[in-house]
């Protein structure tokens, strides 16, 4: 595989094959191929320049005396190394800076490597959306996930294929392409049922429920979401975040139906699970912010405005404590305050608590400034 190319090249002279890492010298341009000395480098240049780049120069790794070379593009091996380096550093911009070479990276590679490359770039685009809110990033992610679905089907890796279908459907649903999302969720659910993939069935059922809710089919959506919640204990991955995700979707749907009795049971359950998730991960989970907003909404719906205001203040305190937690967290904090302002009467400019409204507005301005910093 390309990712192993570096270690193979660094172990011996790329021309004569002599061993001895301590005495070898790497090509000055690509930093990959190694040589015993100038003679081996000159002898190998005619072949090496095809992978090092089209040509080269004294400054960029061509051996002394080669006057015809010009500035080369990085080789495929260099690009692959740079992409993996950026991936390990969670640097989505670094990954996407090589997007123009993605097709070249996949040339003549086996399907499993192509799937890995597609997955890396799709994830980078999703991270880019989280940081910039650019739906163009989501469109690109959806296109790559669709290609992954096809590749995984060719490989008959049906579990991974059905999970990729769910990822694709979730992205399409966010882009308001509900019909396409439903199609992929239904395919994933059928594939999961056929092979006994409970995790996939749960995810697909949750997605179909959310889609139904978005289309105004509340009762159908809530029943699907209840089925997804009941299936959580059967999921193979035993991921505690799965219960939180299903609960969050179900709670939002129940608020639309004014099903407050059921919410009195589910909201505390969600709060407890979210706090446990933060404790186990050692950092704030965005679900914990969500749980405070759910509690505020429920208190207000039940005619308890003072308790609702207390939850909003707790939400503000938690956000202030985590202002330096990174761009993704800033994005979610801003979204949470926007949602609070639009859903709570106590934050209504005409009817609400003036002091609390000013506190929320000031925090929004501060977070916006932090988020826009490079």
Short mmCIF file of C-alpha atoms in Angstrom, two decimals:
data_model
loop_
_atom_site.label_atom_id
_atom_site.label_comp_id
_atom_site.label_asym_id
_atom_site.label_seq_id
_atom_site.Cartn_x
_atom_site.Cartn_y
_atom_site.Cartn_z
CA UNK A 1 0.00 0.00 0.00
CA UNK A 2 1.04 3.59 -0.57
CA UNK A 3 1.15 4.30 3.16
CA UNK A 4 3.96 1.74 3.61
CA UNK A 5 6.04 3.15 0.79
CA UNK A 6 8.05 5.51 2.99
CA UNK A 7 9.38 2.90 5.37
CA UNK A 8 10.36 0.60 2.48
CA UNK A 9 12.26 3.37 0.69
CA UNK A 10 14.03 4.66 3.78
CA UNK A 11 15.50 1.23 4.60
CA UNK A 12 17.79 0.90 1.59
CA UNK A 13 19.38 2.78 -1.32
CA UNK A 14 16.75 3.31 -4.02
CA UNK A 15 19.38 2.55 -6.72
CA UNK A 16 21.77 -0.16 -5.55
CA UNK A 17 19.72 -1.54 -2.65
CA UNK A 18 22.47 -1.16 -0.04
CA UNK A 19 21.19 -1.30 3.54
CA UNK A 20 22.11 1.04 6.37
CA UNK A 21 19.74 3.85 7.31
CA UNK A 22 22.44 5.80 9.14
CA UNK A 23 24.52 6.34 5.99
CA UNK A 24 21.68 6.95 3.51
CA UNK A 25 20.70 10.43 2.31
CA UNK A 26 17.16 11.28 1.24
CA UNK A 27 16.16 13.07 -1.96
CA UNK A 28 16.08 16.79 -1.10
CA UNK A 29 12.75 17.40 -2.87
CA UNK A 30 10.42 14.51 -2.05
CA UNK A 31 12.20 13.47 1.19
CA UNK A 32 11.23 9.87 0.37
CA UNK A 33 13.79 8.00 -1.79
CA UNK A 34 17.20 7.45 -0.15
CA UNK A 35 20.64 6.97 -1.71
CA UNK A 36 24.17 5.96 -0.74
CA UNK A 37 25.52 9.15 -2.28
CA UNK A 38 25.59 11.44 -5.32
CA UNK A 39 26.63 8.71 -7.78
CA UNK A 40 23.63 6.49 -6.97
CA UNK A 41 21.29 9.47 -6.99
CA UNK A 42 22.50 10.55 -10.47
CA UNK A 43 22.23 7.02 -11.78
CA UNK A 44 18.67 6.63 -10.47
CA UNK A 45 17.39 10.07 -11.50
CA UNK A 46 16.02 9.06 -14.91
CA UNK A 47 13.60 6.65 -13.22
CA UNK A 48 13.10 8.45 -9.91
CA UNK A 49 12.02 11.74 -11.48
CA UNK A 50 8.88 9.99 -12.78
CA UNK A 51 7.62 9.51 -9.22
CA UNK A 52 9.39 12.46 -7.62
CA UNK A 53 7.73 14.75 -10.14
CA UNK A 54 8.16 15.68 -13.78
CA UNK A 55 11.70 16.95 -13.66
CA UNK A 56 13.51 18.61 -10.76
CA UNK A 57 16.23 21.11 -10.01
CA UNK A 58 19.18 21.62 -7.72
CA UNK A 59 17.01 23.14 -5.04
CA UNK A 60 14.21 20.59 -5.41
CA UNK A 61 16.07 17.30 -5.43
CA UNK A 62 17.39 16.77 -8.95
CA UNK A 63 21.00 15.59 -8.89
CA UNK A 64 23.65 18.17 -9.63
CA UNK A 65 24.20 18.66 -13.35
CA UNK A 66 20.55 18.09 -14.46
CA UNK A 67 19.81 21.48 -16.01
CA UNK A 68 16.61 20.59 -17.88
CA UNK A 69 14.34 20.10 -14.89
CA UNK A 70 11.59 22.48 -13.77
CA UNK A 71 9.53 22.71 -10.56
CA UNK A 72 7.74 19.35 -10.21
CA UNK A 73 4.44 18.50 -8.57
CA UNK A 74 4.69 16.29 -5.48
CA UNK A 75 4.68 12.58 -6.25
CA UNK A 76 1.72 10.34 -5.42
CA UNK A 77 3.73 8.85 -2.56
CA UNK A 78 4.38 12.29 -1.09
CA UNK A 79 0.72 13.28 -1.43
CA UNK A 80 -0.43 10.06 0.24
CA UNK A 81 1.93 10.69 3.14
CA UNK A 82 0.74 14.30 3.50
CA UNK A 83 -2.92 13.21 3.48
CA UNK A 84 -2.33 10.64 6.21
CA UNK A 85 -0.30 13.13 8.22
CA UNK A 86 -3.18 15.66 8.06
CA UNK A 87 -5.72 12.94 8.92
CA UNK A 88 -3.82 11.94 12.04
CA UNK A 89 -3.66 15.62 13.05
CA UNK A 90 -7.46 16.02 12.48
CA UNK A 91 -6.58 18.78 10.01
CA UNK A 92 -9.49 18.77 7.55
CA UNK A 93 -8.07 21.73 5.63
CA UNK A 94 -4.80 19.87 5.20
CA UNK A 95 -6.62 16.82 3.82
CA UNK A 96 -8.75 18.85 1.42
CA UNK A 97 -5.73 20.78 0.14
CA UNK A 98 -4.91 17.55 -1.74
CA UNK A 99 -8.44 16.89 -3.01
CA UNK A 100 -7.32 17.59 -6.57
CA UNK A 101 -5.02 14.55 -6.37
CA UNK A 102 -7.61 12.17 -4.90
CA UNK A 103 -8.37 10.35 -8.16
CA UNK A 104 -4.65 9.91 -8.75
CA UNK A 105 -4.24 8.43 -5.28
CA UNK A 106 -6.85 5.77 -6.11
CA UNK A 107 -5.42 4.79 -9.51
CA UNK A 108 -4.59 1.08 -9.69
CA UNK A 109 -5.32 0.67 -5.97
CA UNK A 110 -7.43 -2.23 -4.58
CA UNK A 111 -11.01 -1.55 -3.56
CA UNK A 112 -10.26 -1.52 0.16
CA UNK A 113 -7.68 1.25 -0.34
CA UNK A 114 -10.09 3.23 -2.52
CA UNK A 115 -12.71 2.93 0.22
CA UNK A 116 -10.22 4.23 2.80
CA UNK A 117 -9.30 7.23 0.65
CA UNK A 118 -12.95 8.07 -0.07
CA UNK A 119 -13.74 7.78 3.64
CA UNK A 120 -10.89 10.12 4.61
CA UNK A 121 -11.96 12.85 2.20
CA UNK A 122 -15.68 12.46 3.01
CA UNK A 123 -14.92 12.86 6.73
CA UNK A 124 -12.76 15.92 6.00
CA UNK A 125 -15.65 17.54 4.12
CA UNK A 126 -18.01 16.86 7.06
CA UNK A 127 -15.52 18.48 9.44
CA UNK A 128 -15.26 21.38 7.03
CA UNK A 129 -19.01 21.86 7.20
CA UNK A 130 -18.93 21.79 11.02
CA UNK A 131 -16.34 24.57 10.99
CA UNK A 132 -17.68 26.73 8.16
CA UNK A 133 -21.41 25.84 7.73
CA UNK A 134 -20.75 25.55 3.98
CA UNK A 135 -23.33 23.20 2.47
CA UNK A 136 -20.95 22.78 -0.46
CA UNK A 137 -18.82 20.66 1.87
CA UNK A 138 -21.84 18.47 2.62
CA UNK A 139 -22.61 18.06 -1.08
CA UNK A 140 -19.05 16.89 -1.66
CA UNK A 141 -19.25 14.52 1.32
CA UNK A 142 -22.49 13.02 -0.03
CA UNK A 143 -20.93 12.44 -3.45
CA UNK A 144 -17.99 10.60 -1.91
CA UNK A 145 -20.20 8.53 0.42
CA UNK A 146 -22.25 7.45 -2.61
CA UNK A 147 -19.07 6.22 -4.24
CA UNK A 148 -18.15 4.37 -1.04
CA UNK A 149 -21.52 2.59 -1.08
CA UNK A 150 -20.78 1.30 -4.58
CA UNK A 151 -17.21 0.23 -3.73
CA UNK A 152 -18.28 -1.60 -0.56
CA UNK A 153 -21.03 -3.38 -2.47
CA UNK A 154 -18.48 -4.63 -5.00
CA UNK A 155 -16.41 -5.95 -2.09
CA UNK A 156 -19.52 -7.57 -0.51
CA UNK A 157 -18.76 -5.80 2.76
CA UNK A 158 -22.46 -5.45 3.50
CA UNK A 159 -22.20 -4.22 7.09
CA UNK A 160 -19.92 -1.36 6.09
CA UNK A 161 -22.02 -0.72 2.99
CA UNK A 162 -25.25 -0.39 4.98
CA UNK A 163 -23.55 1.93 7.49
CA UNK A 164 -22.26 4.05 4.61
CA UNK A 165 -25.83 4.18 3.27
CA UNK A 166 -26.98 5.58 6.63
CA UNK A 167 -24.18 8.18 6.59
CA UNK A 168 -25.15 9.17 3.06
CA UNK A 169 -28.85 9.36 3.94
CA UNK A 170 -28.17 11.53 7.00
CA UNK A 171 -26.18 13.97 4.87
CA UNK A 172 -28.91 14.08 2.21
CA UNK A 173 -31.57 14.67 4.87
CA UNK A 174 -29.60 17.61 6.24
CA UNK A 175 -29.48 18.99 2.70
CA UNK A 176 -33.30 18.65 2.61
CA UNK A 177 -33.15 15.95 -0.06
CA UNK A 178 -35.73 13.88 1.83
CA UNK A 179 -36.76 11.54 -0.98
CA UNK A 180 -33.19 10.45 -1.66
CA UNK A 181 -32.54 10.11 2.08
CA UNK A 182 -35.59 7.87 2.53
CA UNK A 183 -34.47 5.62 -0.33
CA UNK A 184 -31.03 5.07 1.19
CA UNK A 185 -32.40 4.57 4.72
CA UNK A 186 -34.85 1.95 3.44
CA UNK A 187 -32.08 0.12 1.55
CA UNK A 188 -29.89 0.16 4.66
CA UNK A 189 -32.73 -1.10 6.85
CA UNK A 190 -33.47 -3.96 4.45
CA UNK A 191 -29.78 -4.89 4.25
CA UNK A 192 -29.49 -4.79 8.03
CA UNK A 193 -32.56 -7.00 8.46
CA UNK A 194 -31.30 -9.50 5.88
CA UNK A 195 -27.92 -9.90 7.60
CA UNK A 196 -28.88 -9.33 11.25
CA UNK A 197 -27.09 -5.99 11.60
CA UNK A 198 -29.03 -4.51 14.53
CA UNK A 199 -26.90 -1.37 14.69
CA UNK A 200 -27.73 -0.60 11.07
CA UNK A 201 -31.43 -1.33 11.58
CA UNK A 202 -31.47 1.03 14.57
CA UNK A 203 -29.73 3.83 12.65
CA UNK A 204 -31.96 3.40 9.61
CA UNK A 205 -35.10 3.31 11.75
CA UNK A 206 -34.02 6.51 13.51
CA UNK A 207 -33.34 8.18 10.16
CA UNK A 208 -36.70 7.13 8.72
CA UNK A 209 -38.40 8.42 11.87
CA UNK A 210 -36.67 11.77 11.62
CA UNK A 211 -37.54 12.02 7.93
CA UNK A 212 -41.22 11.30 8.70
CA UNK A 213 -41.20 14.01 11.39
CA UNK A 214 -39.67 16.53 9.00
CA UNK A 215 -42.39 15.71 6.48
CA UNK A 216 -45.12 16.28 9.07
CA UNK A 217 -45.97 12.62 9.66
CA UNK A 218 -45.50 12.95 13.41
CA UNK A 219 -47.24 9.83 14.69
CA UNK A 220 -45.51 7.59 12.16
CA UNK A 221 -42.18 9.21 12.92
CA UNK A 222 -42.58 8.84 16.69
CA UNK A 223 -43.43 5.14 16.35
CA UNK A 224 -40.32 4.58 14.23
CA UNK A 225 -38.21 6.43 16.80
CA UNK A 226 -39.66 4.41 19.66
CA UNK A 227 -38.74 1.25 17.72
CA UNK A 228 -35.21 2.58 17.25
CA UNK A 229 -34.91 3.30 20.99
CA UNK A 230 -36.11 -0.20 21.84
CA UNK A 231 -33.48 -1.64 19.48
CA UNK A 232 -30.54 0.20 21.09
CA UNK A 233 -29.71 -2.59 23.62
CA UNK A 234 -29.42 -5.07 20.70
CA UNK A 235 -26.85 -3.01 18.79
CA UNK A 236 -23.52 -4.76 18.27
CA UNK A 237 -21.33 -1.72 18.89
CA UNK A 238 -22.71 -0.99 22.41
CA UNK A 239 -22.05 2.69 21.79
CA UNK A 240 -23.57 4.78 24.64
CA UNK A 241 -23.88 7.77 22.31
CA UNK A 242 -26.42 5.83 20.21
CA UNK A 243 -29.08 5.96 22.93
CA UNK A 244 -28.50 9.70 23.29
CA UNK A 245 -28.88 10.27 19.57
CA UNK A 246 -32.16 8.35 19.37
CA UNK A 247 -33.49 9.97 22.54
CA UNK A 248 -32.68 13.44 21.23
CA UNK A 249 -34.57 12.82 18.00
CA UNK A 250 -37.54 11.30 19.83
CA UNK A 251 -37.72 14.11 22.41
CA UNK A 252 -37.76 16.77 19.72
CA UNK A 253 -40.60 14.92 17.96
CA UNK A 254 -42.58 14.59 21.20
CA UNK A 255 -42.31 18.34 21.82
CA UNK A 256 -44.01 18.85 18.46
CA UNK A 257 -46.86 16.62 19.65
CA UNK A 258 -47.07 18.25 23.12
CA UNK A 259 -46.57 14.79 24.61
CA UNK A 260 -45.42 16.24 27.93
CA UNK A 261 -46.19 13.21 30.12
CA UNK A 262 -43.80 11.03 28.12
CA UNK A 263 -41.27 13.86 28.08
CA UNK A 264 -41.31 14.02 31.89
CA UNK A 265 -39.78 10.52 31.77
CA UNK A 266 -37.48 10.83 28.78
CA UNK A 267 -35.89 14.25 29.45
CA UNK A 268 -34.38 13.23 32.85
CA UNK A 269 -33.19 9.98 31.26
CA UNK A 270 -31.49 11.98 28.52
CA UNK A 271 -29.90 14.38 31.02
CA UNK A 272 -28.43 11.54 33.08
CA UNK A 273 -27.07 9.74 30.03
CA UNK A 274 -25.54 12.97 28.66
CA UNK A 275 -23.77 13.74 31.93
CA UNK A 276 -22.39 10.19 32.03
CA UNK A 277 -21.14 10.58 28.47
CA UNK A 278 -19.25 13.75 29.44
CA UNK A 279 -17.77 12.08 32.50
CA UNK A 280 -16.64 8.98 30.61
CA UNK A 281 -15.03 11.01 27.80
CA UNK A 282 -13.38 13.50 30.15
CA UNK A 283 -14.72 16.48 28.18
CA UNK A 284 -18.01 18.24 27.60
CA UNK A 285 -20.35 16.40 25.27
CA UNK A 286 -22.66 18.60 23.20
CA UNK A 287 -25.53 16.36 24.31
CA UNK A 288 -25.15 17.77 27.83
CA UNK A 289 -25.87 21.26 26.49
CA UNK A 290 -28.84 19.83 24.64
CA UNK A 291 -30.17 18.24 27.82
CA UNK A 292 -30.28 21.62 29.62
CA UNK A 293 -32.25 23.14 26.76
CA UNK A 294 -34.69 20.22 26.82
CA UNK A 295 -35.21 20.74 30.54
CA UNK A 296 -35.81 24.48 30.02
CA UNK A 297 -38.34 23.80 27.27
CA UNK A 298 -40.19 21.24 29.39
CA UNK A 299 -40.29 23.52 32.45
CA UNK A 300 -41.70 26.34 30.33
CA UNK A 301 -44.28 24.09 28.67
CA UNK A 302 -45.41 22.95 32.12
CA UNK A 303 -45.77 26.54 33.33
CA UNK A 304 -42.55 26.71 35.38
CA UNK A 305 -40.76 29.81 33.97
CA UNK A 306 -38.40 30.29 36.94
CA UNK A 307 -37.11 26.73 36.61
CA UNK A 308 -36.73 27.27 32.86
CA UNK A 309 -34.63 30.41 33.48
CA UNK A 310 -32.43 28.45 35.91
CA UNK A 311 -31.70 25.86 33.19
CA UNK A 312 -30.78 28.61 30.69
CA UNK A 313 -28.35 30.13 33.20
CA UNK A 314 -26.81 26.70 33.74
CA UNK A 315 -26.48 26.38 29.95
CA UNK A 316 -24.67 29.74 29.77
CA UNK A 317 -22.31 28.77 32.59
CA UNK A 318 -21.41 25.51 30.87
CA UNK A 319 -20.78 27.29 27.56
CA UNK A 320 -18.53 29.89 29.23
CA UNK A 321 -16.49 27.10 30.81
CA UNK A 322 -15.87 25.56 27.39
CA UNK A 323 -15.21 28.58 25.16
CA UNK A 324 -11.75 27.26 24.29
CA UNK A 325 -12.85 23.70 23.45
CA UNK A 326 -12.37 24.19 19.70
CA UNK A 327 -14.21 25.34 16.59
CA UNK A 328 -16.64 22.43 16.50
CA UNK A 329 -17.78 23.09 20.07
CA UNK A 330 -18.14 26.82 19.35
CA UNK A 331 -20.38 25.97 16.41
CA UNK A 332 -22.62 23.76 18.56
CA UNK A 333 -22.75 26.33 21.39
CA UNK A 334 -23.87 29.01 18.95
CA UNK A 335 -26.49 26.68 17.50
CA UNK A 336 -27.74 25.86 21.00
CA UNK A 337 -28.15 29.53 21.98
CA UNK A 338 -29.88 30.28 18.68
CA UNK A 339 -32.28 27.42 19.34
CA UNK A 340 -32.90 28.60 22.90
CA UNK A 341 -33.68 32.13 21.69
CA UNK A 342 -36.14 30.87 19.09
CA UNK A 343 -37.91 28.25 21.24
CA UNK A 344 -38.23 29.80 24.72
CA UNK A 345 -40.77 32.47 25.64
CA UNK A 346 -38.52 33.62 28.50
CA UNK A 347 -36.06 34.74 25.79
CA UNK A 348 -38.69 36.50 23.67
CA UNK A 349 -37.68 40.18 23.27
CA UNK A 350 -41.23 41.35 24.03
CA UNK A 351 -42.26 38.91 26.77
CA UNK A 352 -39.10 37.50 28.28
CA UNK A 353 -36.61 38.10 31.08
CA UNK A 354 -34.67 41.19 29.95
CA UNK A 355 -31.56 40.44 32.00
CA UNK A 356 -31.41 36.84 30.79
CA UNK A 357 -31.99 37.93 27.18
CA UNK A 358 -29.07 40.36 27.42
CA UNK A 359 -26.81 37.65 28.88
CA UNK A 360 -27.66 35.25 26.07
CA UNK A 361 -27.15 37.93 23.40
CA UNK A 362 -23.78 38.95 24.84
CA UNK A 363 -22.61 35.35 24.88
CA UNK A 364 -23.73 34.88 21.28
CA UNK A 365 -21.71 37.90 20.18
CA UNK A 366 -18.64 36.63 22.04
CA UNK A 367 -18.89 33.12 20.58
CA UNK A 368 -19.40 34.51 17.08
CA UNK A 369 -16.20 36.51 17.43
CA UNK A 370 -14.26 33.48 18.66
CA UNK A 371 -15.67 31.26 15.93
CA UNK A 372 -14.67 33.66 13.17
CA UNK A 373 -11.07 33.79 14.33
CA UNK A 374 -8.70 31.81 12.09
#
